[in-house]
Coordinates of C-alpha atoms in Angstrom, one line a residue:
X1 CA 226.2 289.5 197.0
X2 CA 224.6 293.4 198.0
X3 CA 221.9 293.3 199.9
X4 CA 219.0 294.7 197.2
X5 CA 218.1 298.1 197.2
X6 CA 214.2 299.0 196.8
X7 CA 213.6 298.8 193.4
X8 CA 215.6 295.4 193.3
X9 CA 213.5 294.1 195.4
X10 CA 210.3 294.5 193.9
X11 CA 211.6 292.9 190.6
X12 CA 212.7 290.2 192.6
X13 CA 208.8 289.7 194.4
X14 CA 207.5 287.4 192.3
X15 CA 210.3 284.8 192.1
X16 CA 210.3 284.5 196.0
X17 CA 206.7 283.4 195.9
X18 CA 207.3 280.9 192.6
X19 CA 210.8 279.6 192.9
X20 CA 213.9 279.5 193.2
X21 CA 213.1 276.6 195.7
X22 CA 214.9 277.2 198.7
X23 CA 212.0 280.3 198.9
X24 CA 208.8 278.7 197.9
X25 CA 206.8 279.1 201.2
X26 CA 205.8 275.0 200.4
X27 CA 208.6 274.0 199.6
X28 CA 210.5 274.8 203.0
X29 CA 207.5 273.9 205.4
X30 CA 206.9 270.7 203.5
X31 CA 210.7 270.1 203.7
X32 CA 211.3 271.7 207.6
X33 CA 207.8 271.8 209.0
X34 CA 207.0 273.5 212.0
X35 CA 210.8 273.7 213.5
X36 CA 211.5 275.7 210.0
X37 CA 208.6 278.1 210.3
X38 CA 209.7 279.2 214.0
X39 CA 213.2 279.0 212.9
X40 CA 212.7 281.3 209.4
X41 CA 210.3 283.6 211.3
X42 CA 212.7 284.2 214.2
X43 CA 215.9 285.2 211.7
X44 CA 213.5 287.3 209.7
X45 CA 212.7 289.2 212.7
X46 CA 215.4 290.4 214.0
X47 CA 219.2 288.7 211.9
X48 CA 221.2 290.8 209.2
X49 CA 220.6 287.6 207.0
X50 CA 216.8 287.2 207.5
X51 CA 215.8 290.3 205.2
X52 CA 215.7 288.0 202.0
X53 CA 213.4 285.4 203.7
X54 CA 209.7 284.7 202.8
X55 CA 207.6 285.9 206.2
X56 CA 204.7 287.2 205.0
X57 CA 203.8 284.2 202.3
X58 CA 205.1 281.4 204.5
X59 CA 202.9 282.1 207.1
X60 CA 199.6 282.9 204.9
X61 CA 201.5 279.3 203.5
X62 CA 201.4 277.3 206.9
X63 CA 197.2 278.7 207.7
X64 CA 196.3 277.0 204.1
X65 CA 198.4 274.0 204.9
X66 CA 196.8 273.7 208.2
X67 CA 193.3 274.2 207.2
X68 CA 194.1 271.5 204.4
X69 CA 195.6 269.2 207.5
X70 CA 198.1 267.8 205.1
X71 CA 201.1 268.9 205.9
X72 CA 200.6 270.6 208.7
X73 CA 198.9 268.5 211.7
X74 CA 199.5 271.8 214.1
X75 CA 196.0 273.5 215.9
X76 CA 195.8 276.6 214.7
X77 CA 196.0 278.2 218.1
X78 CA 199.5 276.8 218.5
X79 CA 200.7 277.6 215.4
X80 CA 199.6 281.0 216.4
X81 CA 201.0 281.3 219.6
X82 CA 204.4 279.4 218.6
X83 CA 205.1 281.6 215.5
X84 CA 204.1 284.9 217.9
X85 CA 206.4 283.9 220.3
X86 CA 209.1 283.2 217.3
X87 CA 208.4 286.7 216.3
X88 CA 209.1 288.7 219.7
X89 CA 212.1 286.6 220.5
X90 CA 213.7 287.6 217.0
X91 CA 212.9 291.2 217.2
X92 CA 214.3 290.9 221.1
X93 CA 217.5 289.5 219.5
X94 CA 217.7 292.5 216.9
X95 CA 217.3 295.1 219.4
X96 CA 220.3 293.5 221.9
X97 CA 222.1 293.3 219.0
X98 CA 221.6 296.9 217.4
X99 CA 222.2 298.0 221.4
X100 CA 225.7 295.8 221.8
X101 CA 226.6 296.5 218.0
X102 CA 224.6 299.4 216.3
X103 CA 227.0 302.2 216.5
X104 CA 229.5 300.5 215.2
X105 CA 227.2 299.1 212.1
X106 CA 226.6 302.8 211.2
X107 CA 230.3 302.9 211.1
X108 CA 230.7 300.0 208.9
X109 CA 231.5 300.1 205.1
X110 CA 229.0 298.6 202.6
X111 CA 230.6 294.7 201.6
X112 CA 229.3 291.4 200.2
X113 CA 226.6 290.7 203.0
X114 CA 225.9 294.7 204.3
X115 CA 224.8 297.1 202.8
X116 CA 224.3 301.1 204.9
X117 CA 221.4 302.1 202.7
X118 CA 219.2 299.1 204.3
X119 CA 220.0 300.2 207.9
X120 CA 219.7 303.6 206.8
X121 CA 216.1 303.0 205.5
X122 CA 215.1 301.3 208.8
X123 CA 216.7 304.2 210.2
X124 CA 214.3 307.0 208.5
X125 CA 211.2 304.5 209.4
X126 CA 212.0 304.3 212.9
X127 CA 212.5 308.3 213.2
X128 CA 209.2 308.8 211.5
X129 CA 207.0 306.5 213.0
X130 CA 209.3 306.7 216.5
X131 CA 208.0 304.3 219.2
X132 CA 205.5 302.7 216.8
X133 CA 208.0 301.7 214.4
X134 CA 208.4 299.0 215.9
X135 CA 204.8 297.4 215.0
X136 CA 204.2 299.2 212.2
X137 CA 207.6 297.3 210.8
X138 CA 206.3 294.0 210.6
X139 CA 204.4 294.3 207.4
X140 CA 207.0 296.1 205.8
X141 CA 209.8 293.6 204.9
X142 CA 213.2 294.1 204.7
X143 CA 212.0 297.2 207.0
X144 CA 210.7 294.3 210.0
X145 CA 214.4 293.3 209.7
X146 CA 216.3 296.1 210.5
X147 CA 213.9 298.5 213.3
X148 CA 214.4 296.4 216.0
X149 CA 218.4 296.8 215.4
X150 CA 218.0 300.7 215.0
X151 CA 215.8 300.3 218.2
X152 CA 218.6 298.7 219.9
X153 CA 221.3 301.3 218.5
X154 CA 219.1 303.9 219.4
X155 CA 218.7 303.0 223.2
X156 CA 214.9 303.2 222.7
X157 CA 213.4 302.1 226.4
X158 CA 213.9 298.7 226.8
X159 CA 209.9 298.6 228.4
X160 CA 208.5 300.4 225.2
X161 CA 210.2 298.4 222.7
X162 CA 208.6 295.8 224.3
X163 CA 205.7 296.6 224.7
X164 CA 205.1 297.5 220.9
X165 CA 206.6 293.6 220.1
X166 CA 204.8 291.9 221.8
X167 CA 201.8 293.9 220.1
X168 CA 203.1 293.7 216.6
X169 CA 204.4 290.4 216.8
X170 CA 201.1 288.8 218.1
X171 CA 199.2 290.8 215.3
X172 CA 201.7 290.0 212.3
X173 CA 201.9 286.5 213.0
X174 CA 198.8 285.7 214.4
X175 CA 197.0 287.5 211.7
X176 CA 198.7 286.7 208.7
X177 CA 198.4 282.8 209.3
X178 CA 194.7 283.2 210.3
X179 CA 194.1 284.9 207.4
X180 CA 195.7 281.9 205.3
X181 CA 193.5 279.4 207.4
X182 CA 190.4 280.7 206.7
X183 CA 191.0 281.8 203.3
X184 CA 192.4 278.1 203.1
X185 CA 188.9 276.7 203.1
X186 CA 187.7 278.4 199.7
X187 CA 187.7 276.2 196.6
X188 CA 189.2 279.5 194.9
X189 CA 192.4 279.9 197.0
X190 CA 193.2 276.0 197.0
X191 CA 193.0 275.4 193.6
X192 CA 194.9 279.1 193.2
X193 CA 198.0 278.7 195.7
X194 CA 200.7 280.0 194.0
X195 CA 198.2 283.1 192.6
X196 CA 197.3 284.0 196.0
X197 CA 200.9 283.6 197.5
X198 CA 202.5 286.0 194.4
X199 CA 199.2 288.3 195.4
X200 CA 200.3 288.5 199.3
X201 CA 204.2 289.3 198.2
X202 CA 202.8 292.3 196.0
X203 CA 200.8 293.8 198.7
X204 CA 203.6 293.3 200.9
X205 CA 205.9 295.6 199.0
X206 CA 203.5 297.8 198.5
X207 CA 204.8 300.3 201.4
X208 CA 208.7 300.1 199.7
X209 CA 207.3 300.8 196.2
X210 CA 205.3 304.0 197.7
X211 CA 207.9 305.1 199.5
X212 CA 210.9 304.9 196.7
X213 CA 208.1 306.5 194.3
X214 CA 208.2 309.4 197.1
X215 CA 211.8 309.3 197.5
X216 CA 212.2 310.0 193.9
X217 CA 209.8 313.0 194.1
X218 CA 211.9 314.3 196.6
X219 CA 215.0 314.0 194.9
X220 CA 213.3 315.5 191.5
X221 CA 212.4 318.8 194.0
X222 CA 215.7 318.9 194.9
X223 CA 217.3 319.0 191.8

């Protein structure tokens, strides 16, 4: 199966927040708990197979379920910390791999579980935003996936890279699940779960759908 193009994946937004299963943000931290979060979080970060994974909702997913203390019997200020440290390490992976690897994944022909046009847009990102890139990624999916590979294959300095992780790993994860704690403990978003969750994967592809509407104009002045 081809990894999903821009416009795929925006049709596709609304089914990873509502089903199938294996996506539902609840479904997998009722099912995995904590170890799952840190584990999904981590390949989403920085693994070739993490692009399709549900970042963004399952961590405004695990603030609800925390502030509702039903599932989740983790402080929030270890949840925080754990999941930002999940983040970083993930990205770290992605960059030593993109460093040991990269070249030879520009190289590599499109097949069932690569495609070039999804390291190819991480690639335009990361020479746009250069050095920031790398935090500004993280609430951009399928983008947060790739840029710390194309950092890697890139040879971006190892002490800048980090530096802009540890930023924009701290501030994705720490903000998105505070944001589902607090928001958590309104009567509205409780009784509204699934609304809000389909709500949070909209904005977060957002970014793709203005850039492919740009990419478009550009190919229209071209032509």
């Amino acid at each position: 199966m081809d990894l999903p193009n821009e416009r795929d994946f925006m049709l596709a937004a609304p089914v990873v927040a509502l089903g199938p299963t294996f996506l539902d943000p609840e479904w997998l931290i009722t099912t995995f708990g904590l170890i799952g979060i840190l584990a999904i979080v981590f390949a989403e970060s920085g693994l070739l197979i993490g692009f399709f994974l549900p970042g963004d909702s399952l961590l405004f997913t695990a603030g609800l379920l925390i502030a509702d203390g039903t599932y989740l019997k983790v402080p929030l200020w270890l949840m925080c910390l754990l999941v930002s440290i999940s983040a970083v390490a993930g990205d770290q992976f992605g960059y030593v791999f993109g460093r040991r690897f990269g070249p030879a994944l520009f190289r590599r022909p499109d097949s069932r579980l690569f495609k070039q046009e999804n390291l190819t847009r991480a690639q335009g990102f990361f020479d746009k935003y250069g050095a920031r890139s790398i935090l500004l990624a993280r609430f951009v999916p399928i983008v947060r996936t790739f840029t710390p590979i194309v950092a890697g294959a890139s040879h971006m300095h190892y002490r800048t890279f980090l530096t802009y992780n540890v930023v924009g790993g701290t501030l994705w994860g720490c903000g998105v699940t505070i944001l589902g704690y607090f928001l958590g403990q309104v009567a509205f978003v409780r009784s509204n779960i699934e609304l809000i969750l389909l709500g949070i994967v909209v904005l977060s592809v957002v970014p793709i759908g203005v850039e492919l509407l740009r990419k478009r104009r550009r190919d229209r002045s071209r032509s």
